[in-house]
CSV table of C-alpha atoms in Angstrom, one decimal:
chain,number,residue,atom,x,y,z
A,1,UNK,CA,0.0,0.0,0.0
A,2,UNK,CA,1.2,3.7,-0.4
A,3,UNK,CA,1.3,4.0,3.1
A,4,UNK,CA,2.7,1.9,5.7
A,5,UNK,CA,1.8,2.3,9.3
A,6,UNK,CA,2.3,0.7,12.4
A,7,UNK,CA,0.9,1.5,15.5
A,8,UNK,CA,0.8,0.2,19.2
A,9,UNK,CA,-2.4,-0.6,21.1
A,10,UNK,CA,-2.7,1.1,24.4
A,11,UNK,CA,-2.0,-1.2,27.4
A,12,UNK,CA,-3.7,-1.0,30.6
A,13,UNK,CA,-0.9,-2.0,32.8
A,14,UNK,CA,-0.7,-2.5,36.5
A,15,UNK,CA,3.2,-1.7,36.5
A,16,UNK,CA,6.4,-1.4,34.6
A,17,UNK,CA,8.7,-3.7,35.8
A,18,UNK,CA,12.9,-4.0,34.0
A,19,UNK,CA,15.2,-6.5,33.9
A,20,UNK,CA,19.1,-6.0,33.1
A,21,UNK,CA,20.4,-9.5,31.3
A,22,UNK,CA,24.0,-10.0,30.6
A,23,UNK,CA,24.9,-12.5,27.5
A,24,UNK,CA,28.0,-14.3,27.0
A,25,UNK,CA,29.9,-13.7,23.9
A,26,UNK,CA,29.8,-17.5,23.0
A,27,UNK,CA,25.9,-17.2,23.7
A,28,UNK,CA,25.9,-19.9,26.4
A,29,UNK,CA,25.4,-18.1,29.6
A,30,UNK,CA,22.5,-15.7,29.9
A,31,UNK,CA,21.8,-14.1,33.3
A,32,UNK,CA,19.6,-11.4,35.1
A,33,UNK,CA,19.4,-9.3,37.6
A,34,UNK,CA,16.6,-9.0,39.9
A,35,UNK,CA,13.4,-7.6,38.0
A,36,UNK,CA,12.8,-4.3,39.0
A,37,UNK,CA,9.8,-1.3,39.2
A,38,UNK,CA,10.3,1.4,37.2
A,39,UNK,CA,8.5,4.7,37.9
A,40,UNK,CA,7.8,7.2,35.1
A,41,UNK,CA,7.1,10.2,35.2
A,42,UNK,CA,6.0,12.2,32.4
A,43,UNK,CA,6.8,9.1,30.1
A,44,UNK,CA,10.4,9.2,32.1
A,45,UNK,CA,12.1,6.7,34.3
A,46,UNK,CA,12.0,8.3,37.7
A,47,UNK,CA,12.5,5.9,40.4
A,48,UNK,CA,13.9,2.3,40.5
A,49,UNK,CA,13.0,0.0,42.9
A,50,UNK,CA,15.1,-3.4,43.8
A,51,UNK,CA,13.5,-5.8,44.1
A,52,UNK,CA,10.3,-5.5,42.0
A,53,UNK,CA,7.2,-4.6,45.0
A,54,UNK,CA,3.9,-5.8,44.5
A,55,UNK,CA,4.4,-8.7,42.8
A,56,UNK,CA,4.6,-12.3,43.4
A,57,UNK,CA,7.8,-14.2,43.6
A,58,UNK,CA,6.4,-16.2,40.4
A,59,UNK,CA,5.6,-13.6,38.8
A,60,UNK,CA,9.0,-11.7,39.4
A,61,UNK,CA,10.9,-14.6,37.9
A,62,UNK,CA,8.7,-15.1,34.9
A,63,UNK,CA,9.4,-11.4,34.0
A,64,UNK,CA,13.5,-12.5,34.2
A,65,UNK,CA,12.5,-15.6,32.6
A,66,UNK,CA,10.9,-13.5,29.4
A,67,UNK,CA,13.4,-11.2,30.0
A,68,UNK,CA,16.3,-13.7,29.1
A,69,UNK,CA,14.3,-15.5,27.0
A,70,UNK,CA,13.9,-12.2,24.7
A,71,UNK,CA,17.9,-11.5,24.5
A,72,UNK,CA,18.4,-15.6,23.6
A,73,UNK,CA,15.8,-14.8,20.9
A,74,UNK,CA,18.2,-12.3,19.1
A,75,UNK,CA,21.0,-15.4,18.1
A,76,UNK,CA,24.8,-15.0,17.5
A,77,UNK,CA,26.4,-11.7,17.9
A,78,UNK,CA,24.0,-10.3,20.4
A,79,UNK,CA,26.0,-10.4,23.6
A,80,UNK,CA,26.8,-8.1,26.7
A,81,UNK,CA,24.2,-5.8,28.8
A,82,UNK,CA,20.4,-5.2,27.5
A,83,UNK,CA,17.8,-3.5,29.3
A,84,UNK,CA,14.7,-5.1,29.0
A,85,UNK,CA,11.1,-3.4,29.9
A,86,UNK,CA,8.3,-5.2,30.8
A,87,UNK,CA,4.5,-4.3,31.2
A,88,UNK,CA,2.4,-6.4,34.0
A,89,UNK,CA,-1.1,-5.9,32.7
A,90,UNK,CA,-3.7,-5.7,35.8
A,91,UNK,CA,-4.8,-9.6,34.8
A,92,UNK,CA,-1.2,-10.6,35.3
A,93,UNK,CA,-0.1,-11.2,32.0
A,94,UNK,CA,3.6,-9.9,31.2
A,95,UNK,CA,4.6,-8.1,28.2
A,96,UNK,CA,8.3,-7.2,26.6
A,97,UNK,CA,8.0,-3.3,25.8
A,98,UNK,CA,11.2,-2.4,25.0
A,99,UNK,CA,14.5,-3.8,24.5
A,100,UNK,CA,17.7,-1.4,24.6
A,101,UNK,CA,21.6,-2.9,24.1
A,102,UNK,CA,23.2,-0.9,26.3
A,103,UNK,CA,23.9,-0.7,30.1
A,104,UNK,CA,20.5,0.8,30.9
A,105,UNK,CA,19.5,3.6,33.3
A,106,UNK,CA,17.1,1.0,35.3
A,107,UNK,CA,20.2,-1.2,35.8
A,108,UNK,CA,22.4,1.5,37.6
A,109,UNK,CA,21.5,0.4,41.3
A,110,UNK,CA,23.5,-2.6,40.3
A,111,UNK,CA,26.5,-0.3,40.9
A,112,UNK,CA,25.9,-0.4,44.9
A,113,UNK,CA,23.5,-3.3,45.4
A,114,UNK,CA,24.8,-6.2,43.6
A,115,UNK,CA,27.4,-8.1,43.6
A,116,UNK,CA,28.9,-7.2,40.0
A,117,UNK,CA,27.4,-4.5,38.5
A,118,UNK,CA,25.9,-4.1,35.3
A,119,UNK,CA,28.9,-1.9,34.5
A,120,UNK,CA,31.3,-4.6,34.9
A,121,UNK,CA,29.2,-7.6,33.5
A,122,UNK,CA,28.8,-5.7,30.4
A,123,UNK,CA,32.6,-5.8,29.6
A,124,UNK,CA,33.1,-9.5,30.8
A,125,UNK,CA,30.3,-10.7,29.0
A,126,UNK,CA,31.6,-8.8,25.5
A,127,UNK,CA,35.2,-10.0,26.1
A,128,UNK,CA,34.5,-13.7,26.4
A,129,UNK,CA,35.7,-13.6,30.8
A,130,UNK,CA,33.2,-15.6,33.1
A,131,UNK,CA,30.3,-13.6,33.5
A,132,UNK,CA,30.3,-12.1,37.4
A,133,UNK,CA,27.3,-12.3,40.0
A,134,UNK,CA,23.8,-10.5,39.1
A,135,UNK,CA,22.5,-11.3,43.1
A,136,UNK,CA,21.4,-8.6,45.4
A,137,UNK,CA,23.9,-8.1,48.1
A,138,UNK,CA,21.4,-5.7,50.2
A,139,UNK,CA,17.8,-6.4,51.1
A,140,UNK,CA,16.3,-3.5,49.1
A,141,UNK,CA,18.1,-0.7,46.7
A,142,UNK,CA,16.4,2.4,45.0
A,143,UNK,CA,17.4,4.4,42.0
A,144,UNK,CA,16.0,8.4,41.8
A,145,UNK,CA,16.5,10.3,39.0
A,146,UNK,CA,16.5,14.2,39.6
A,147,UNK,CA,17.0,16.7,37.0
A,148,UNK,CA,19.9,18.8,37.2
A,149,UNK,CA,20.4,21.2,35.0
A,150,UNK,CA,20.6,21.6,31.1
A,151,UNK,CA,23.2,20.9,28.5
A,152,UNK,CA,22.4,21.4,24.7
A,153,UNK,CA,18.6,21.5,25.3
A,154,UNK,CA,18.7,17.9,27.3
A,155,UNK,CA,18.4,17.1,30.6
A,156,UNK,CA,20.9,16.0,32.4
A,157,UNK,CA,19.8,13.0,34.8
A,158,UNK,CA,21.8,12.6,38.1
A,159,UNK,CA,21.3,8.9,39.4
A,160,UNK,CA,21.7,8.8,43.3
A,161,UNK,CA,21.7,5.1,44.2
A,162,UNK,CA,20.4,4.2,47.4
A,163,UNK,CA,21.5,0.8,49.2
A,164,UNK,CA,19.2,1.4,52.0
A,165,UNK,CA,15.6,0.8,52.6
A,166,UNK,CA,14.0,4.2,52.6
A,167,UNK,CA,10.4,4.4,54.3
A,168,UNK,CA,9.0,6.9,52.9
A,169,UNK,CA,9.0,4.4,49.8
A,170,UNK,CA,7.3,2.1,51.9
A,171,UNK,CA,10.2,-0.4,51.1
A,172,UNK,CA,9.8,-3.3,53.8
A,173,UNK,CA,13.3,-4.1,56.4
A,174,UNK,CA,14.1,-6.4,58.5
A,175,UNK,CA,17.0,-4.1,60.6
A,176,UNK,CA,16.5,-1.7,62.4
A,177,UNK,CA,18.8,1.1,61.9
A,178,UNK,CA,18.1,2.9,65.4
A,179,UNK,CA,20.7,1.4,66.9
């Protein structure tokens, strides 16, 4: 026809969850990190909470499970860091948004919260070394993204990683830090 178009239906989600997964250069080791929320806010990513809230255990590792399953999809060549969006519709079913090849902004709480971060995996996984550790090595991590000035008409985006359970996000903890 003389004009192609192709448009995306509207989806009523419940939430927008990510998942960082690292692939081996050889192709035979694909990992995650723990799924995560991502906030928006005026269509941008906001706050990042680890691990995912509201959501089931199950449910958490079917969106990593998709997640991974999406980056495998892509075949021989495709290896390193990809950020991987996910909707969770309000019936529970889970839908791959968006994939982006790159270290992602919803993956930079891996800097303080996991073991390896997504940083570091990246490299190992494009250089062929042993991919590193994706597990949380803190009970709860957030990610907020404040604007802080502008450069050449863009925003600039200042990521302060949290490592620390913060209340007012309602994120639940099992020490108490009184002491």
């Amino acid at each position: 026809s003389p004009l192609d178009l192709y448009a995306e239906g509207w989806i009523d989600f419940l939430c927008e969850i990510a998942v960082m997964v690292v692939r081996s250069s050889n192709g035979k080791d694909t990992v995650s990190y723990p799924a995560v929320n991502a906030i928006q806010q005026n269509s941008i990513c906001r706050i990042v909470l680890a691990p995912a809230r509201n959501l089931s255990a199950s449910l958490r590792n079917e969106c990593e499970t998709l997640a991974m399953a999406a980056i495998d999809s892509l075949g021989k060549g495709a290896s390193g860091v990809f950020g991987v969006e996910l909707f969770v519709t309000r019936s529970g079913k889970v839908l791959l948004n968006e994939v982006a090849p790159r270290p992602h902004n919803t993956g930079h709480y891996t800097q303080d919260a996991c073991a390896i971060s997504q940083f570091e995996n990246h490299l190992r996984a494009v250089t062929g070394l042993p991919l590193g550790s994706t597990e949380l090595v803190v009970e709860a991590a957030a990610s907020k993204y404040v604007r802080v000035g502008y450069l050449a008409s863009r925003t600039l985006l200042l990521s302060l990683s949290l490592s620390l359970a913060l209340s007012h996000l309602c994120l639940p903890c099992q020490h108490n830090f009184s002491s």
